[in-house]
CSV table of C-alpha atoms in Angstrom, one decimal:
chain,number,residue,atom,x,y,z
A,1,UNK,CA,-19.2,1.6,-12.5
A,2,UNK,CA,-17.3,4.7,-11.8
A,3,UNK,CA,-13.3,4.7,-11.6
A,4,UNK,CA,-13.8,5.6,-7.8
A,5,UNK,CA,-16.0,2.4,-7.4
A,6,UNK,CA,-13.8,0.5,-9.4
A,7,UNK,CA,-10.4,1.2,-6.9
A,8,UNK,CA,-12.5,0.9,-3.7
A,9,UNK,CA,-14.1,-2.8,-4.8
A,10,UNK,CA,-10.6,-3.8,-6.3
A,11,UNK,CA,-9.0,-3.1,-2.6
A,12,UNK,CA,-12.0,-4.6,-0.7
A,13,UNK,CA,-10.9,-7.9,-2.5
A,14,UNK,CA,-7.7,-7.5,-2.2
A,15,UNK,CA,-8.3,-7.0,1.8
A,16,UNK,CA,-10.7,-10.3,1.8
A,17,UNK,CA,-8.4,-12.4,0.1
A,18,UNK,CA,-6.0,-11.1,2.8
A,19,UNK,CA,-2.9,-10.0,-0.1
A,20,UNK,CA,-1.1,-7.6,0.8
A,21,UNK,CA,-1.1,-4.1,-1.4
A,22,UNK,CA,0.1,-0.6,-1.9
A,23,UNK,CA,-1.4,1.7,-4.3
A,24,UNK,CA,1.3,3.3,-7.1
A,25,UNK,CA,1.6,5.0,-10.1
A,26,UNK,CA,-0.3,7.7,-11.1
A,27,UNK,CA,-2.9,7.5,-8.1
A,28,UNK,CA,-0.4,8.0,-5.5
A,29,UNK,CA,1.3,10.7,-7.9
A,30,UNK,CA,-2.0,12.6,-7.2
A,31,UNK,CA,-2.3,11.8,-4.1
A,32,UNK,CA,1.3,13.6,-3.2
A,33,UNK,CA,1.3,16.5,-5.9
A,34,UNK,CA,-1.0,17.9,-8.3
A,35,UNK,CA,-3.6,15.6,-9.1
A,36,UNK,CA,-4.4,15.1,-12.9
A,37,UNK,CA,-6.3,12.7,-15.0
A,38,UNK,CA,-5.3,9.0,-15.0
A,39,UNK,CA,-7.5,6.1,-16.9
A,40,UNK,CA,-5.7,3.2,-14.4
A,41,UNK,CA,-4.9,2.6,-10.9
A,42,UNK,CA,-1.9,1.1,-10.1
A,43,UNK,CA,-1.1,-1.9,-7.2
A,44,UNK,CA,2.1,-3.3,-6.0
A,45,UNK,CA,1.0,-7.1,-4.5
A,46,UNK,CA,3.4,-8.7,-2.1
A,47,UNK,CA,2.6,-12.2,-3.9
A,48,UNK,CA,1.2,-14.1,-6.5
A,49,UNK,CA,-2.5,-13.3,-6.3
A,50,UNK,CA,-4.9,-16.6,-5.6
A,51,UNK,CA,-6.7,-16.0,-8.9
A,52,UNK,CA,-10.1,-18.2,-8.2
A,53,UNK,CA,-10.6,-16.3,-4.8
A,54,UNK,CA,-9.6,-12.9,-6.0
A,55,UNK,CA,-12.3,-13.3,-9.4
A,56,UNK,CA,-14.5,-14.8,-6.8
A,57,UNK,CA,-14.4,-11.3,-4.6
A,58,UNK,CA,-13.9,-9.2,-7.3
A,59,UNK,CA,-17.9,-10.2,-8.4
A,60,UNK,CA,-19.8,-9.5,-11.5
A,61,UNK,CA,-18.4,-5.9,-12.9
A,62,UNK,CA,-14.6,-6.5,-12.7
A,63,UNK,CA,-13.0,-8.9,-15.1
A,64,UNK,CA,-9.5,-10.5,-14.3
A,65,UNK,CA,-7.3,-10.8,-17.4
A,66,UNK,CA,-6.8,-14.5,-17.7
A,67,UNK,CA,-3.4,-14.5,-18.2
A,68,UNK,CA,-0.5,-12.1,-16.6
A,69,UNK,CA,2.0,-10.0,-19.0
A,70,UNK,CA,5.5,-8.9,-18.0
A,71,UNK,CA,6.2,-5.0,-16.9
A,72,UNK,CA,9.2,-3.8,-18.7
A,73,UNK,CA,11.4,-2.1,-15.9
A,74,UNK,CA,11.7,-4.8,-13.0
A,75,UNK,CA,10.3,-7.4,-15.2
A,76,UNK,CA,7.4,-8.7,-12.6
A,77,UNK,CA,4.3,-9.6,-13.1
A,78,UNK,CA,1.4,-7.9,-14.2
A,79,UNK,CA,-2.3,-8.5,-13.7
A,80,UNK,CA,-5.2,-6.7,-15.5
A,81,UNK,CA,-8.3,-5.9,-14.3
A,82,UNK,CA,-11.0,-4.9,-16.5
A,83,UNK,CA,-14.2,-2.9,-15.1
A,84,UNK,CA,-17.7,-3.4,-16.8
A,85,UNK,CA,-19.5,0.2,-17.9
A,86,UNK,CA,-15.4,2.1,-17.9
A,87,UNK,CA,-12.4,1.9,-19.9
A,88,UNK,CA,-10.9,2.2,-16.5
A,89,UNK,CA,-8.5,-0.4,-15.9
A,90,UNK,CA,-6.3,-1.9,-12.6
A,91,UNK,CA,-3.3,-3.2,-13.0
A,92,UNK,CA,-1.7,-5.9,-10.3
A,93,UNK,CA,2.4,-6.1,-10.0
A,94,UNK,CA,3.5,-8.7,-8.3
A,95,UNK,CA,6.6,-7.5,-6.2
A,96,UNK,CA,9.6,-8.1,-7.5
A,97,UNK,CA,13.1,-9.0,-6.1
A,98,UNK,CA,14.5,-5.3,-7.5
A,99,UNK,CA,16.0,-4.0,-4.2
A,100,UNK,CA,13.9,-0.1,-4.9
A,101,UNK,CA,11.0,-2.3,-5.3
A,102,UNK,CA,11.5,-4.0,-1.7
A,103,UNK,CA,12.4,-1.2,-0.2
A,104,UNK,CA,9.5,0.9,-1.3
A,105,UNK,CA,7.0,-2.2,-0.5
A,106,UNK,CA,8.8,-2.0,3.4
A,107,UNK,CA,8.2,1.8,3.7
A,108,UNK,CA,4.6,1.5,2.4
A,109,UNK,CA,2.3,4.7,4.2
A,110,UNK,CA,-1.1,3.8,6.1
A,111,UNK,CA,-3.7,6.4,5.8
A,112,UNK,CA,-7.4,6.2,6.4
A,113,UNK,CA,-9.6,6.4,2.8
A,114,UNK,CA,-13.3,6.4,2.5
A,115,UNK,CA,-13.7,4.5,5.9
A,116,UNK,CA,-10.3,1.7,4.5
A,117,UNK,CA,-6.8,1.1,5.6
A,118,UNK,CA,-5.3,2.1,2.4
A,119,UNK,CA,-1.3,1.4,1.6
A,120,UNK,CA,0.1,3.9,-0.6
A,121,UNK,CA,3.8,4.4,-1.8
A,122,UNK,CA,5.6,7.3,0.3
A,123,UNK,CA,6.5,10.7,-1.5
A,124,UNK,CA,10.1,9.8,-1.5
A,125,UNK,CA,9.4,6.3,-3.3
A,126,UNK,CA,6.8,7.9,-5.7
A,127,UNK,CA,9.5,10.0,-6.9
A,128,UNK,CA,12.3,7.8,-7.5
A,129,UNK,CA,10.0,5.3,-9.2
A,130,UNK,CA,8.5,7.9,-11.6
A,131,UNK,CA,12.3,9.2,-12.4
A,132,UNK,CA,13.4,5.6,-13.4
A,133,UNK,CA,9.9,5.4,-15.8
A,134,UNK,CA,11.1,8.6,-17.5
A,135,UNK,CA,14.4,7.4,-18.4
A,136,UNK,CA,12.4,5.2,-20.9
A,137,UNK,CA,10.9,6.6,-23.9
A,138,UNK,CA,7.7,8.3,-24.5
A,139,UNK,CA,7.3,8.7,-20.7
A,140,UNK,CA,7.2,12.4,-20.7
A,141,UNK,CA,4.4,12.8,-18.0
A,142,UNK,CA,6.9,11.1,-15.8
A,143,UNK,CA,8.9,13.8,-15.4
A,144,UNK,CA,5.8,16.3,-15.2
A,145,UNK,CA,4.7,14.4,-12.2
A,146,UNK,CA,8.2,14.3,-10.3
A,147,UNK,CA,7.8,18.2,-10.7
A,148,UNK,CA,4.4,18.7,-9.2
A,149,UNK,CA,5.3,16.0,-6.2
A,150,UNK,CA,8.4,18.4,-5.5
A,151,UNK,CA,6.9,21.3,-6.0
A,152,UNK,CA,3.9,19.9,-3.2
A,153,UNK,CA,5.5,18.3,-1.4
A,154,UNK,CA,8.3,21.2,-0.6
A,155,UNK,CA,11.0,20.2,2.3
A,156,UNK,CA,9.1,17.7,3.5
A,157,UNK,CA,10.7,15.0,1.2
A,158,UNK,CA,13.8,12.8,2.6
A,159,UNK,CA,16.1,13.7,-0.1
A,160,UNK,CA,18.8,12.1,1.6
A,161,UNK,CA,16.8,8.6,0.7
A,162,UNK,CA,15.6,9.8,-2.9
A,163,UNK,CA,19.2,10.7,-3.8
A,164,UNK,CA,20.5,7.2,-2.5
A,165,UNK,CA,18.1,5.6,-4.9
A,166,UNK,CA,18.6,8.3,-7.8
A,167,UNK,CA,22.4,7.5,-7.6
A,168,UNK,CA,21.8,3.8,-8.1
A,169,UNK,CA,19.2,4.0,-10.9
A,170,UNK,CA,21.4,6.9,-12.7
A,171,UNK,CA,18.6,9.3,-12.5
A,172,UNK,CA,20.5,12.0,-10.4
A,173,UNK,CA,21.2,14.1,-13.4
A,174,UNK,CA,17.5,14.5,-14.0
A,175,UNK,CA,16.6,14.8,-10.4
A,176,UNK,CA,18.5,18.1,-10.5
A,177,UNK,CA,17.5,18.8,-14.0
A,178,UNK,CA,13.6,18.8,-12.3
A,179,UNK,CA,14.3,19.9,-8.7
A,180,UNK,CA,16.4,23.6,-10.5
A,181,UNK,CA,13.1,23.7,-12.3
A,182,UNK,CA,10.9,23.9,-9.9
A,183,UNK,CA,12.5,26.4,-7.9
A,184,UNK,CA,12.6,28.9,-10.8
B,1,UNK,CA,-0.2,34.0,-28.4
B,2,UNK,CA,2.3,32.2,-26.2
B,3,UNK,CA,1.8,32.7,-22.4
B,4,UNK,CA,4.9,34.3,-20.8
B,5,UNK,CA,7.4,32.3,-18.4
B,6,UNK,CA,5.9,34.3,-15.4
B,7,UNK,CA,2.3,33.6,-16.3
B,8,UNK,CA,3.0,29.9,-16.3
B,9,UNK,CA,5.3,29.9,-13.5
B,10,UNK,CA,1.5,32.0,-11.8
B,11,UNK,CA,-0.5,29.3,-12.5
B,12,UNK,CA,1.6,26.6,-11.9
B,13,UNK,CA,2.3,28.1,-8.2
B,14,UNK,CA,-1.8,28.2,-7.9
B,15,UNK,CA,-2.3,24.6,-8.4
B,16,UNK,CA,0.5,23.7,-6.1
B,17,UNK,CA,-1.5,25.7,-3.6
B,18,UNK,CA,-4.9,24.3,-4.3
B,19,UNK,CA,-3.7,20.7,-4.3
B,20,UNK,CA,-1.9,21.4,-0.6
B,21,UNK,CA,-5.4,22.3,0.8
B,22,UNK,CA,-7.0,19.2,-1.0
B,23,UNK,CA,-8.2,16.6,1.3
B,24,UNK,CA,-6.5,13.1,1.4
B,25,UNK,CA,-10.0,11.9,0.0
B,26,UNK,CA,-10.5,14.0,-3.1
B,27,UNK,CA,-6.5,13.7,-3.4
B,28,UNK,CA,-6.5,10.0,-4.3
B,29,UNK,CA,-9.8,10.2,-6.2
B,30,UNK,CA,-9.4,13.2,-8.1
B,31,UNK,CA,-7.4,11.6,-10.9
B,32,UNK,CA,-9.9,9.0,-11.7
B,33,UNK,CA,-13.0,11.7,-11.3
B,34,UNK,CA,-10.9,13.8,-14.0
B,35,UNK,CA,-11.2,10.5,-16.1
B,36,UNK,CA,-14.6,9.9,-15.9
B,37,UNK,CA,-16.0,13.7,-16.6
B,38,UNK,CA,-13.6,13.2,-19.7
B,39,UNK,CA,-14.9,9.9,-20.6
B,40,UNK,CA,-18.7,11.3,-20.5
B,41,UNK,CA,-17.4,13.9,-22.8
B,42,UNK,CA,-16.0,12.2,-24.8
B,43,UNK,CA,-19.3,9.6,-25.1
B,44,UNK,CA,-21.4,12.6,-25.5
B,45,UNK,CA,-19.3,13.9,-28.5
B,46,UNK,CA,-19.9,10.1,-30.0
B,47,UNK,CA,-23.3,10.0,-29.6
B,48,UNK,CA,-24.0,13.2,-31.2
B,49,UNK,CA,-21.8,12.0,-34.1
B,50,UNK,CA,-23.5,9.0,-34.6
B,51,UNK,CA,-26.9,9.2,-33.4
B,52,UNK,CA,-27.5,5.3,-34.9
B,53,UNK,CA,-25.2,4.1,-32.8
B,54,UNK,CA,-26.1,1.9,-29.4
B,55,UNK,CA,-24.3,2.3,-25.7
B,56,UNK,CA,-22.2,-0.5,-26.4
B,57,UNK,CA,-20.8,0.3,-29.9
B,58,UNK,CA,-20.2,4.1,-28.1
B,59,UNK,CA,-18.0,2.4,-25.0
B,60,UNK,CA,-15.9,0.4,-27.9
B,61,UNK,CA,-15.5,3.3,-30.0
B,62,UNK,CA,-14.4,5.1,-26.8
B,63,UNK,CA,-11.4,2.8,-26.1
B,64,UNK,CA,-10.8,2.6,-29.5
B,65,UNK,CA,-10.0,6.5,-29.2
B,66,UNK,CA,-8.6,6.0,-25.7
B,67,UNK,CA,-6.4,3.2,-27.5
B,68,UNK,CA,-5.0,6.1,-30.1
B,69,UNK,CA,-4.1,8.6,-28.1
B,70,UNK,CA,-2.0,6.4,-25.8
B,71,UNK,CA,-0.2,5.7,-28.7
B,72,UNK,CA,0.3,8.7,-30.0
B,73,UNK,CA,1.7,10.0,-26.1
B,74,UNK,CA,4.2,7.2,-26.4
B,75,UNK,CA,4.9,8.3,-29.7
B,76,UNK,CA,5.8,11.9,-28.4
């Protein structure tokens, strides 16, 4: 399978198991600034997933991790998914309680993708999720993709709502560190 | 010879502008299409290596390599 069949059959069964999604991490970094290359596709769920009917829809070539692990920033849930043929992976979150995590999950985008209703993280969430990643170590291409999504993205952000966000996470200083950056 | 600060600042202003004219399409997939050209690289580069070796000891080298260097980016 290629990594573009993997995404679309992994949101076709979340859509038939009727879970609610929004695609994350590095995918929706792309999808707002400069796209580079990414070996996983993130997903925000809105609840436990029901594992027997999601391996049932997932079929033959995608492989559900039998048992969950715990993501190190909101401390949710996380379910892998293993494609046959690709070291491309897909990683379920469950949605946590964190308030940036509601909020984000609330403001979720529609657009229209290869014939789908796809959910997709705004801009504005992208970007104060990515900043709170950098803070932790080794996360480097973190702040290299707040960059490009500022840089694309231009005035268009709501930077009112990303500085709310930033102030609670204590990423402001950085914020500014990367905004001064770009426009130099 | 080290690129100057204008020369990057050049080319990083060029992809800004070619990802603004992207479509939302090859936006979300472009990522993952990076990955896979790299991957097929990559496999190429193994198999010419090691010639004896059969498609599915190539994928497990693969993420053993994949494996590495995500350690070594965390690693900084």
């Amino acid at each position: 399978m290629t990594s573009e069949e993997v995404i679309i059959a992994v949101i076709d069964a979340l859509e038939a198991v009727d879970l609610r999604f929004m695609v994350v991490g590095s995918v929706a970094t792309n999808f707002y600034g400069i796209p580079r290359s990414t070996r996983d596709a993130d997903f925000v769920i809105q609840a436990a997933p029901p594992l027997a009917a999601l391996v049932e829809h997932l079929g033959t070539n995608l492989r559900l991790s039998a048992q969950a692990s715990f993501e190190g920033v909101t401390g949710t849930l996380r379910h892998r998914i293993e494609a046959r043929g690709t070291p491309f992976t897909v990683e379920l979150f469950e949605l946590s309680d964190d308030a940036h995590d509601v909020s984000r999950f609330s403001r979720r985008r529609r657009v229209s993708l290869f014939g789908r209703h796809v959910f997709v993280a705004t801009a504005e969430d992208t970007v104060v999720t990515k900043l709170r990643w950098a803070m932790q170590p080794g996360r480097e291409k973190d702040v290299d993709d707040v960059r490009s999504v500022i840089a694309v993205q231009g005035d268009g952000l709501d930077w009112a709502y990303v500085k709310e966000w930033c102030s609670q996470h204590g990423t402001s200083a950085l914020l500014e560190k990367i905004r001064k950056s770009v426009e130099s | 010879m080290k690129p100057s600060t204008a020369l990057i600042g050049q080319i990083f202003a060029e992809k800004v502008a070619r990802a603004r004219e992207m479509s939302h399409e090859d936006k979300f997939f472009e990522g993952p299409r990076l990955f896979d050209s790299a991957m097929q690289v990559m496999a190429a580069g193994i198999r010419d290596r090691y010639p004896d070796l059969d498609e599915q000891a190539v994928h497990r080298m693969l993420r053993t390599y994949l494996d590495r260097l995500d350690r070594l980016e965390r690693r900084g």
